[in-house]
GROMACS .gro file of C-alpha atoms in nm:
model
  415
    1UNK     CA    1   0.000   0.000   0.000
    2UNK     CA    2   0.269   0.246   0.099
    3UNK     CA    3   0.547   0.117  -0.126
    4UNK     CA    4   0.530   0.403  -0.377
    5UNK     CA    5   0.482   0.663  -0.103
    6UNK     CA    6   0.794   0.528   0.062
    7UNK     CA    7   0.986   0.553  -0.266
    8UNK     CA    8   0.884   0.918  -0.299
    9UNK     CA    9   0.964   1.019   0.056
   10UNK     CA   10   1.280   0.806   0.080
   11UNK     CA   11   1.468   0.878   0.399
   12UNK     CA   12   1.363   1.240   0.435
   13UNK     CA   13   1.343   1.348   0.070
   14UNK     CA   14   0.973   1.430   0.082
   15UNK     CA   15   1.023   1.649   0.388
   16UNK     CA   16   1.323   1.816   0.226
   17UNK     CA   17   1.136   1.891  -0.095
   18UNK     CA   18   0.836   2.030   0.093
   19UNK     CA   19   1.066   2.243   0.308
   20UNK     CA   20   1.234   2.386  -0.002
   21UNK     CA   21   0.893   2.460  -0.155
   22UNK     CA   22   0.777   2.620   0.170
   23UNK     CA   23   1.083   2.844   0.200
   24UNK     CA   24   1.079   2.940  -0.166
   25UNK     CA   25   0.709   3.025  -0.143
   26UNK     CA   26   0.762   3.253   0.157
   27UNK     CA   27   1.053   3.424  -0.020
   28UNK     CA   28   0.850   3.471  -0.338
   29UNK     CA   29   0.560   3.615  -0.138
   30UNK     CA   30   0.789   3.869   0.029
   31UNK     CA   31   0.962   3.970  -0.296
   32UNK     CA   32   0.668   3.982  -0.535
   33UNK     CA   33   0.391   4.055  -0.282
   34UNK     CA   34   0.041   4.057  -0.426
   35UNK     CA   35   0.186   3.968  -0.765
   36UNK     CA   36   0.180   3.605  -0.647
   37UNK     CA   37  -0.194   3.605  -0.574
   38UNK     CA   38  -0.301   3.527  -0.934
   39UNK     CA   39  -0.095   3.206  -0.917
   40UNK     CA   40  -0.226   3.079  -0.584
   41UNK     CA   41  -0.490   2.879  -0.774
   42UNK     CA   42  -0.216   2.630  -0.871
   43UNK     CA   43  -0.171   2.536  -0.506
   44UNK     CA   44  -0.547   2.517  -0.458
   45UNK     CA   45  -0.577   2.278  -0.754
   46UNK     CA   46  -0.316   2.056  -0.591
   47UNK     CA   47  -0.512   2.054  -0.265
   48UNK     CA   48  -0.830   1.972  -0.459
   49UNK     CA   49  -0.655   1.672  -0.615
   50UNK     CA   50  -0.602   1.538  -0.265
   51UNK     CA   51  -0.948   1.627  -0.142
   52UNK     CA   52  -1.120   1.458  -0.438
   53UNK     CA   53  -0.988   1.118  -0.327
   54UNK     CA   54  -1.030   1.165   0.049
   55UNK     CA   55  -1.377   1.013   0.080
   56UNK     CA   56  -1.280   0.679  -0.079
   57UNK     CA   57  -0.942   0.695   0.096
   58UNK     CA   58  -1.099   0.720   0.442
   59UNK     CA   59  -1.378   0.475   0.354
   60UNK     CA   60  -1.150   0.197   0.233
   61UNK     CA   61  -0.866   0.261   0.479
   62UNK     CA   62  -1.101   0.238   0.779
   63UNK     CA   63  -1.286  -0.065   0.639
   64UNK     CA   64  -0.956  -0.243   0.569
   65UNK     CA   65  -0.837  -0.157   0.919
   66UNK     CA   66  -1.154  -0.294   1.079
   67UNK     CA   67  -1.161  -0.613   0.873
   68UNK     CA   68  -0.799  -0.680   0.973
   69UNK     CA   69  -0.897  -0.689   1.341
   70UNK     CA   70  -0.916  -1.027   1.509
   71UNK     CA   71  -1.273  -0.968   1.618
   72UNK     CA   72  -1.521  -0.694   1.711
   73UNK     CA   73  -1.399  -0.692   2.072
   74UNK     CA   74  -1.051  -0.577   1.963
   75UNK     CA   75  -1.218  -0.307   1.755
   76UNK     CA   76  -1.413  -0.184   2.058
   77UNK     CA   77  -1.094  -0.179   2.264
   78UNK     CA   78  -0.920   0.039   2.004
   79UNK     CA   79  -1.216   0.277   1.990
   80UNK     CA   80  -1.229   0.314   2.368
   81UNK     CA   81  -0.857   0.383   2.394
   82UNK     CA   82  -0.882   0.641   2.116
   83UNK     CA   83  -1.173   0.826   2.277
   84UNK     CA   84  -1.003   0.839   2.619
   85UNK     CA   85  -0.672   0.955   2.471
   86UNK     CA   86  -0.820   1.226   2.247
   87UNK     CA   87  -1.048   1.351   2.525
   88UNK     CA   88  -0.767   1.383   2.779
   89UNK     CA   89  -0.524   1.554   2.542
   90UNK     CA   90  -0.788   1.809   2.439
   91UNK     CA   91  -0.856   1.896   2.804
   92UNK     CA   92  -0.481   1.938   2.862
   93UNK     CA   93  -0.460   2.158   2.550
   94UNK     CA   94  -0.729   2.391   2.687
   95UNK     CA   95  -0.545   2.419   3.018
   96UNK     CA   96  -0.217   2.496   2.839
   97UNK     CA   97  -0.383   2.777   2.643
   98UNK     CA   98  -0.526   2.930   2.961
   99UNK     CA   99  -0.203   2.908   3.161
  100UNK     CA  100   0.014   3.061   2.887
  101UNK     CA  101  -0.238   3.339   2.825
  102UNK     CA  102  -0.238   3.437   3.193
  103UNK     CA  103   0.139   3.411   3.211
  104UNK     CA  104   0.217   3.616   2.898
  105UNK     CA  105  -0.091   3.846   2.906
  106UNK     CA  106  -0.121   3.896   2.528
  107UNK     CA  107  -0.435   4.110   2.566
  108UNK     CA  108  -0.281   4.373   2.791
  109UNK     CA  109  -0.247   4.702   2.607
  110UNK     CA  110  -0.449   4.582   2.309
  111UNK     CA  111  -0.692   4.849   2.192
  112UNK     CA  112  -1.011   4.662   2.111
  113UNK     CA  113  -1.265   4.889   1.947
  114UNK     CA  114  -1.605   4.738   2.014
  115UNK     CA  115  -1.889   4.840   1.789
  116UNK     CA  116  -2.235   4.865   1.932
  117UNK     CA  117  -2.505   4.627   1.829
  118UNK     CA  118  -2.263   4.361   1.713
  119UNK     CA  119  -2.420   4.021   1.718
  120UNK     CA  120  -2.371   3.676   1.577
  121UNK     CA  121  -2.627   3.427   1.463
  122UNK     CA  122  -2.533   3.109   1.644
  123UNK     CA  123  -2.633   2.768   1.514
  124UNK     CA  124  -2.947   2.644   1.687
  125UNK     CA  125  -2.868   2.275   1.652
  126UNK     CA  126  -2.587   2.244   1.904
  127UNK     CA  127  -2.766   1.987   2.119
  128UNK     CA  128  -2.679   1.639   2.241
  129UNK     CA  129  -2.962   1.495   2.034
  130UNK     CA  130  -2.850   1.664   1.712
  131UNK     CA  131  -2.489   1.562   1.776
  132UNK     CA  132  -2.574   1.191   1.785
  133UNK     CA  133  -2.832   1.221   1.509
  134UNK     CA  134  -2.571   1.377   1.282
  135UNK     CA  135  -2.339   1.081   1.333
  136UNK     CA  136  -2.567   0.848   1.138
  137UNK     CA  137  -2.635   0.929   0.774
  138UNK     CA  138  -2.978   0.885   0.619
  139UNK     CA  139  -2.816   0.870   0.274
  140UNK     CA  140  -2.457   0.756   0.243
  141UNK     CA  141  -2.418   0.903  -0.105
  142UNK     CA  142  -2.531   1.240   0.025
  143UNK     CA  143  -2.269   1.214   0.300
  144UNK     CA  144  -2.009   1.139   0.035
  145UNK     CA  145  -2.109   1.434  -0.184
  146UNK     CA  146  -2.123   1.676   0.110
  147UNK     CA  147  -1.787   1.560   0.242
  148UNK     CA  148  -1.925   1.482   0.589
  149UNK     CA  149  -1.617   1.299   0.715
  150UNK     CA  150  -1.753   1.192   1.052
  151UNK     CA  151  -2.051   1.025   0.882
  152UNK     CA  152  -1.817   0.861   0.632
  153UNK     CA  153  -1.616   0.715   0.920
  154UNK     CA  154  -1.932   0.583   1.086
  155UNK     CA  155  -2.041   0.429   0.754
  156UNK     CA  156  -1.697   0.269   0.712
  157UNK     CA  157  -1.707   0.127   1.066
  158UNK     CA  158  -2.053  -0.023   1.011
  159UNK     CA  159  -1.958  -0.171   0.673
  160UNK     CA  160  -1.636  -0.311   0.819
  161UNK     CA  161  -1.822  -0.479   1.104
  162UNK     CA  162  -2.080  -0.614   0.855
  163UNK     CA  163  -1.798  -0.761   0.646
  164UNK     CA  164  -1.659  -0.937   0.954
  165UNK     CA  165  -2.005  -1.081   1.022
  166UNK     CA  166  -2.037  -1.255   0.682
  167UNK     CA  167  -2.069  -1.620   0.773
  168UNK     CA  168  -1.964  -1.769   0.439
  169UNK     CA  169  -1.584  -1.769   0.462
  170UNK     CA  170  -1.529  -1.772   0.086
  171UNK     CA  171  -1.763  -1.478   0.026
  172UNK     CA  172  -1.614  -1.288   0.320
  173UNK     CA  173  -1.261  -1.335   0.183
  174UNK     CA  174  -1.377  -1.216  -0.161
  175UNK     CA  175  -1.527  -0.900  -0.011
  176UNK     CA  176  -1.217  -0.829   0.194
  177UNK     CA  177  -0.990  -0.885  -0.106
  178UNK     CA  178  -1.191  -0.636  -0.309
  179UNK     CA  179  -1.155  -0.371  -0.039
  180UNK     CA  180  -0.780  -0.434  -0.025
  181UNK     CA  181  -0.746  -0.400  -0.403
  182UNK     CA  182  -0.940  -0.073  -0.401
  183UNK     CA  183  -0.719   0.057  -0.122
  184UNK     CA  184  -0.412  -0.015  -0.336
  185UNK     CA  185  -0.567   0.176  -0.628
  186UNK     CA  186  -0.647   0.478  -0.412
  187UNK     CA  187  -0.299   0.496  -0.264
  188UNK     CA  188  -0.150   0.469  -0.612
  189UNK     CA  189  -0.342   0.787  -0.700
  190UNK     CA  190  -0.231   0.952  -0.376
  191UNK     CA  191   0.129   0.870  -0.466
  192UNK     CA  192   0.098   1.066  -0.791
  193UNK     CA  193  -0.040   1.371  -0.611
  194UNK     CA  194   0.213   1.358  -0.326
  195UNK     CA  195   0.493   1.391  -0.581
  196UNK     CA  196   0.354   1.736  -0.663
  197UNK     CA  197   0.370   1.851  -0.299
  198UNK     CA  198   0.665   2.094  -0.333
  199UNK     CA  199   0.494   2.273  -0.622
  200UNK     CA  200   0.159   2.299  -0.448
  201UNK     CA  201   0.318   2.416  -0.123
  202UNK     CA  202   0.518   2.684  -0.307
  203UNK     CA  203   0.214   2.851  -0.462
  204UNK     CA  204   0.000   2.823  -0.147
  205UNK     CA  205   0.259   2.991   0.074
  206UNK     CA  206   0.355   3.251  -0.188
  207UNK     CA  207  -0.010   3.353  -0.219
  208UNK     CA  208  -0.066   3.376   0.158
  209UNK     CA  209   0.248   3.580   0.225
  210UNK     CA  210   0.181   3.795  -0.079
  211UNK     CA  211  -0.168   3.876   0.045
  212UNK     CA  212  -0.090   3.954   0.407
  213UNK     CA  213   0.278   4.052   0.397
  214UNK     CA  214   0.508   4.113   0.696
  215UNK     CA  215   0.242   4.334   0.856
  216UNK     CA  216   0.031   4.019   0.896
  217UNK     CA  217   0.137   3.999   1.257
  218UNK     CA  218   0.061   4.357   1.361
  219UNK     CA  219  -0.107   4.404   1.695
  220UNK     CA  220  -0.198   4.036   1.710
  221UNK     CA  221   0.166   3.934   1.739
  222UNK     CA  222   0.149   3.863   2.113
  223UNK     CA  223  -0.162   3.650   2.071
  224UNK     CA  224  -0.005   3.460   1.782
  225UNK     CA  225   0.315   3.409   1.981
  226UNK     CA  226   0.125   3.285   2.286
  227UNK     CA  227  -0.077   3.047   2.070
  228UNK     CA  228   0.232   2.897   1.906
  229UNK     CA  229   0.404   2.852   2.242
  230UNK     CA  230   0.097   2.651   2.340
  231UNK     CA  231   0.125   2.444   2.021
  232UNK     CA  232   0.492   2.371   2.091
  233UNK     CA  233   0.415   2.280   2.453
  234UNK     CA  234   0.141   2.043   2.337
  235UNK     CA  235   0.370   1.875   2.083
  236UNK     CA  236   0.690   1.849   2.287
  237UNK     CA  237   0.550   1.802   2.637
  238UNK     CA  238   0.214   1.627   2.597
  239UNK     CA  239   0.273   1.420   2.283
  240UNK     CA  240   0.642   1.387   2.364
  241UNK     CA  241   0.562   1.236   2.705
  242UNK     CA  242   0.303   1.004   2.547
  243UNK     CA  243   0.547   0.858   2.294
  244UNK     CA  244   0.832   0.853   2.545
  245UNK     CA  245   0.649   0.642   2.801
  246UNK     CA  246   0.465   0.421   2.553
  247UNK     CA  247   0.729   0.363   2.286
  248UNK     CA  248   1.056   0.494   2.438
  249UNK     CA  249   1.076   0.753   2.160
  250UNK     CA  250   1.223   1.087   2.268
  251UNK     CA  251   1.026   1.404   2.191
  252UNK     CA  252   1.303   1.532   1.964
  253UNK     CA  253   1.308   1.209   1.766
  254UNK     CA  254   0.930   1.211   1.746
  255UNK     CA  255   0.935   1.559   1.592
  256UNK     CA  256   1.231   1.477   1.366
  257UNK     CA  257   1.086   1.152   1.230
  258UNK     CA  258   0.750   1.319   1.165
  259UNK     CA  259   0.900   1.614   0.976
  260UNK     CA  260   0.730   1.514   0.651
  261UNK     CA  261   0.397   1.536   0.832
  262UNK     CA  262   0.431   1.874   1.003
  263UNK     CA  263   0.585   2.038   0.699
  264UNK     CA  264   0.283   1.913   0.505
  265UNK     CA  265   0.032   2.035   0.763
  266UNK     CA  266   0.192   2.379   0.786
  267UNK     CA  267   0.158   2.411   0.410
  268UNK     CA  268  -0.191   2.270   0.354
  269UNK     CA  269  -0.369   2.349   0.687
  270UNK     CA  270  -0.588   2.044   0.628
  271UNK     CA  271  -0.599   1.756   0.874
  272UNK     CA  272  -0.791   1.541   0.630
  273UNK     CA  273  -0.562   1.613   0.334
  274UNK     CA  274  -0.268   1.516   0.559
  275UNK     CA  275  -0.404   1.167   0.631
  276UNK     CA  276  -0.202   0.994   0.354
  277UNK     CA  277   0.125   1.149   0.473
  278UNK     CA  278   0.038   1.073   0.837
  279UNK     CA  279  -0.034   0.709   0.753
  280UNK     CA  280   0.293   0.683   0.562
  281UNK     CA  281   0.493   0.833   0.851
  282UNK     CA  282   0.319   0.599   1.097
  283UNK     CA  283   0.410   0.292   0.893
  284UNK     CA  284   0.757   0.374   0.766
  285UNK     CA  285   0.900   0.594   1.042
  286UNK     CA  286   0.739   0.445   1.352
  287UNK     CA  287   0.669   0.092   1.220
  288UNK     CA  288   0.309   0.090   1.340
  289UNK     CA  289   0.067  -0.185   1.247
  290UNK     CA  290  -0.164  -0.080   0.965
  291UNK     CA  291  -0.472  -0.219   1.136
  292UNK     CA  292  -0.415   0.036   1.414
  293UNK     CA  293  -0.283   0.342   1.230
  294UNK     CA  294  -0.544   0.305   0.951
  295UNK     CA  295  -0.815   0.324   1.217
  296UNK     CA  296  -0.677   0.573   1.471
  297UNK     CA  297  -0.542   0.840   1.234
  298UNK     CA  298  -0.856   0.889   1.018
  299UNK     CA  299  -1.068   0.879   1.333
  300UNK     CA  300  -0.844   1.136   1.501
  301UNK     CA  301  -0.869   1.369   1.201
  302UNK     CA  302  -1.237   1.412   1.290
  303UNK     CA  303  -1.251   1.400   1.670
  304UNK     CA  304  -0.909   1.525   1.779
  305UNK     CA  305  -0.890   1.905   1.784
  306UNK     CA  306  -0.623   1.991   2.041
  307UNK     CA  307  -0.501   2.287   1.833
  308UNK     CA  308  -0.852   2.432   1.827
  309UNK     CA  309  -0.878   2.396   2.205
  310UNK     CA  310  -0.554   2.593   2.253
  311UNK     CA  311  -0.672   2.870   2.021
  312UNK     CA  312  -1.015   2.898   2.185
  313UNK     CA  313  -0.862   2.929   2.532
  314UNK     CA  314  -0.605   3.184   2.417
  315UNK     CA  315  -0.861   3.402   2.241
  316UNK     CA  316  -1.110   3.402   2.529
  317UNK     CA  317  -0.842   3.505   2.781
  318UNK     CA  318  -0.696   3.752   2.527
  319UNK     CA  319  -1.037   3.915   2.479
  320UNK     CA  320  -1.102   3.932   2.853
  321UNK     CA  321  -0.768   4.102   2.910
  322UNK     CA  322  -0.824   4.346   2.622
  323UNK     CA  323  -1.164   4.448   2.762
  324UNK     CA  324  -1.066   4.441   3.130
  325UNK     CA  325  -1.301   4.154   3.218
  326UNK     CA  326  -1.184   3.924   3.498
  327UNK     CA  327  -1.255   3.553   3.454
  328UNK     CA  328  -1.326   3.364   3.777
  329UNK     CA  329  -1.187   3.021   3.854
  330UNK     CA  330  -1.522   2.856   3.785
  331UNK     CA  331  -1.546   3.046   3.458
  332UNK     CA  332  -1.208   2.904   3.359
  333UNK     CA  333  -1.330   2.552   3.439
  334UNK     CA  334  -1.628   2.619   3.216
  335UNK     CA  335  -1.388   2.742   2.948
  336UNK     CA  336  -1.195   2.414   2.962
  337UNK     CA  337  -1.510   2.202   2.934
  338UNK     CA  338  -1.677   2.418   2.671
  339UNK     CA  339  -1.358   2.453   2.471
  340UNK     CA  340  -1.313   2.075   2.474
  341UNK     CA  341  -1.668   2.014   2.352
  342UNK     CA  342  -1.683   2.293   2.093
  343UNK     CA  343  -1.340   2.218   1.950
  344UNK     CA  344  -1.441   1.856   1.888
  345UNK     CA  345  -1.738   1.954   1.672
  346UNK     CA  346  -1.788   2.115   1.336
  347UNK     CA  347  -1.589   1.872   1.125
  348UNK     CA  348  -1.650   1.928   0.754
  349UNK     CA  349  -1.800   2.277   0.802
  350UNK     CA  350  -1.619   2.540   0.590
  351UNK     CA  351  -1.477   2.808   0.818
  352UNK     CA  352  -1.581   2.608   1.123
  353UNK     CA  353  -1.275   2.729   1.315
  354UNK     CA  354  -1.393   3.089   1.300
  355UNK     CA  355  -1.746   2.981   1.395
  356UNK     CA  356  -1.610   2.801   1.701
  357UNK     CA  357  -1.415   3.110   1.808
  358UNK     CA  358  -1.725   3.328   1.787
  359UNK     CA  359  -1.943   3.075   1.966
  360UNK     CA  360  -1.705   3.047   2.262
  361UNK     CA  361  -1.642   3.423   2.286
  362UNK     CA  362  -2.019   3.487   2.277
  363UNK     CA  363  -2.079   3.216   2.538
  364UNK     CA  364  -1.870   3.411   2.790
  365UNK     CA  365  -2.040   3.744   2.716
  366UNK     CA  366  -1.732   3.894   2.552
  367UNK     CA  367  -1.735   4.113   2.238
  368UNK     CA  368  -1.746   3.891   1.933
  369UNK     CA  369  -1.549   4.137   1.719
  370UNK     CA  370  -1.243   3.936   1.819
  371UNK     CA  371  -1.380   3.652   1.609
  372UNK     CA  372  -1.403   3.872   1.303
  373UNK     CA  373  -1.050   4.000   1.365
  374UNK     CA  374  -0.919   3.646   1.405
  375UNK     CA  375  -1.069   3.557   1.067
  376UNK     CA  376  -0.812   3.777   0.895
  377UNK     CA  377  -0.532   3.587   1.069
  378UNK     CA  378  -0.688   3.244   1.069
  379UNK     CA  379  -0.451   3.107   0.807
  380UNK     CA  380  -0.165   3.170   1.050
  381UNK     CA  381  -0.353   3.008   1.338
  382UNK     CA  382  -0.468   2.721   1.120
  383UNK     CA  383  -0.111   2.616   1.041
  384UNK     CA  384  -0.051   2.553   1.411
  385UNK     CA  385  -0.396   2.403   1.470
  386UNK     CA  386  -0.360   2.148   1.191
  387UNK     CA  387  -0.006   2.058   1.293
  388UNK     CA  388  -0.102   1.995   1.656
  389UNK     CA  389  -0.409   1.795   1.558
  390UNK     CA  390  -0.220   1.568   1.318
  391UNK     CA  391   0.077   1.523   1.551
  392UNK     CA  392  -0.170   1.429   1.822
  393UNK     CA  393  -0.326   1.169   1.591
  394UNK     CA  394   0.018   1.022   1.523
  395UNK     CA  395   0.117   1.018   1.891
  396UNK     CA  396  -0.211   0.847   1.978
  397UNK     CA  397  -0.152   0.583   1.711
  398UNK     CA  398   0.200   0.523   1.847
  399UNK     CA  399   0.074   0.487   2.204
  400UNK     CA  400  -0.218   0.259   2.116
  401UNK     CA  401   0.000   0.046   1.888
  402UNK     CA  402   0.248  -0.019   2.167
  403UNK     CA  403  -0.021  -0.098   2.426
  404UNK     CA  404  -0.181  -0.340   2.180
  405UNK     CA  405   0.153  -0.516   2.143
  406UNK     CA  406   0.180  -0.552   2.519
  407UNK     CA  407  -0.171  -0.693   2.546
  408UNK     CA  408  -0.102  -0.937   2.264
  409UNK     CA  409   0.203  -1.066   2.450
  410UNK     CA  410   0.001  -1.109   2.768
  411UNK     CA  411  -0.260  -1.336   2.605
  412UNK     CA  412  -0.217  -1.691   2.737
  413UNK     CA  413  -0.096  -1.946   2.485
  414UNK     CA  414  -0.410  -2.152   2.541
  415UNK     CA  415  -0.616  -1.868   2.389
   0.00000   0.00000   0.00000
């Protein structure tokens, strides 16, 4: 499955090529400025080439992962571990955002001009009932066409379980073989697109830098700096500790061996588009079992949003400091819980990150203009958000893979 991807990336050749494209794009954006904007569509076409295959990629990768499990009980064990891991790391991410924001005080001295009568129309379907109802599709082809990734994953899980339940062994093997062949075809297509990564990255970054320029930071520089310190803390401390204790991999090695992934996420700002690279890194750099990485990483791309949790916490505290509003201890606890819940939703919604920011800011009675301001800088935030999310998916796959190995060794020979 990953043979051609491995040939492209080599030892670190894919990461090196992406890095060169990234640096050249930034340089071109600074030199030519807005003159690079007309060519940004080339990078967007490259991203579209990845996105067009993502639905079948996730569908067949998850189904193949499930059908490679020993039984449905092992599948349930993987799902439980994933949910606990992603939930805990998101809570920690919210706490990190709060602590750094109070320590560095990015909102102090920020002149926030609040316009009167500003309001936001919040979605009215953010209920427990609607959340679970939206997990199950009433029309799988509609879910495919709309790009509803969480529904696609649920469909893949159900189809995978159904395939395992086929009683006729010969028919079951035929079905599983077909899924495996389709997976090979899809990854062959992905291989062709991945080879174009340096070109796509160049035009994406050149367009972004050309549009915003060096003044992109401006008065938001302290907030951006605080946010990225939180991202680094999450990657090196939280994920680093996870891989260190579970797989004896040092944080520095974890970051080094995943360089192809985080260079890709910085460039594309798409957790879903990064799934092929993440799967390749998991297999070839960390030697994870495909039945685990093919399940955990696509699942994490939809339910793991640690980067969002850090941003939401930073912006709420930033806004409170800019407006002189003191947040009580119980309010901060509410921020952690609400940030964890809100950051985990909205998968597949265009601009959902900005919507989440506005929802959380409004929930605490703070001026929502900060959400509109953040929209102008969201590309910068999104690079860190996507990187943290995908690195968290990889760290979770590493941890769960190693614990599964331990459990397999502990099974009595008689079983």
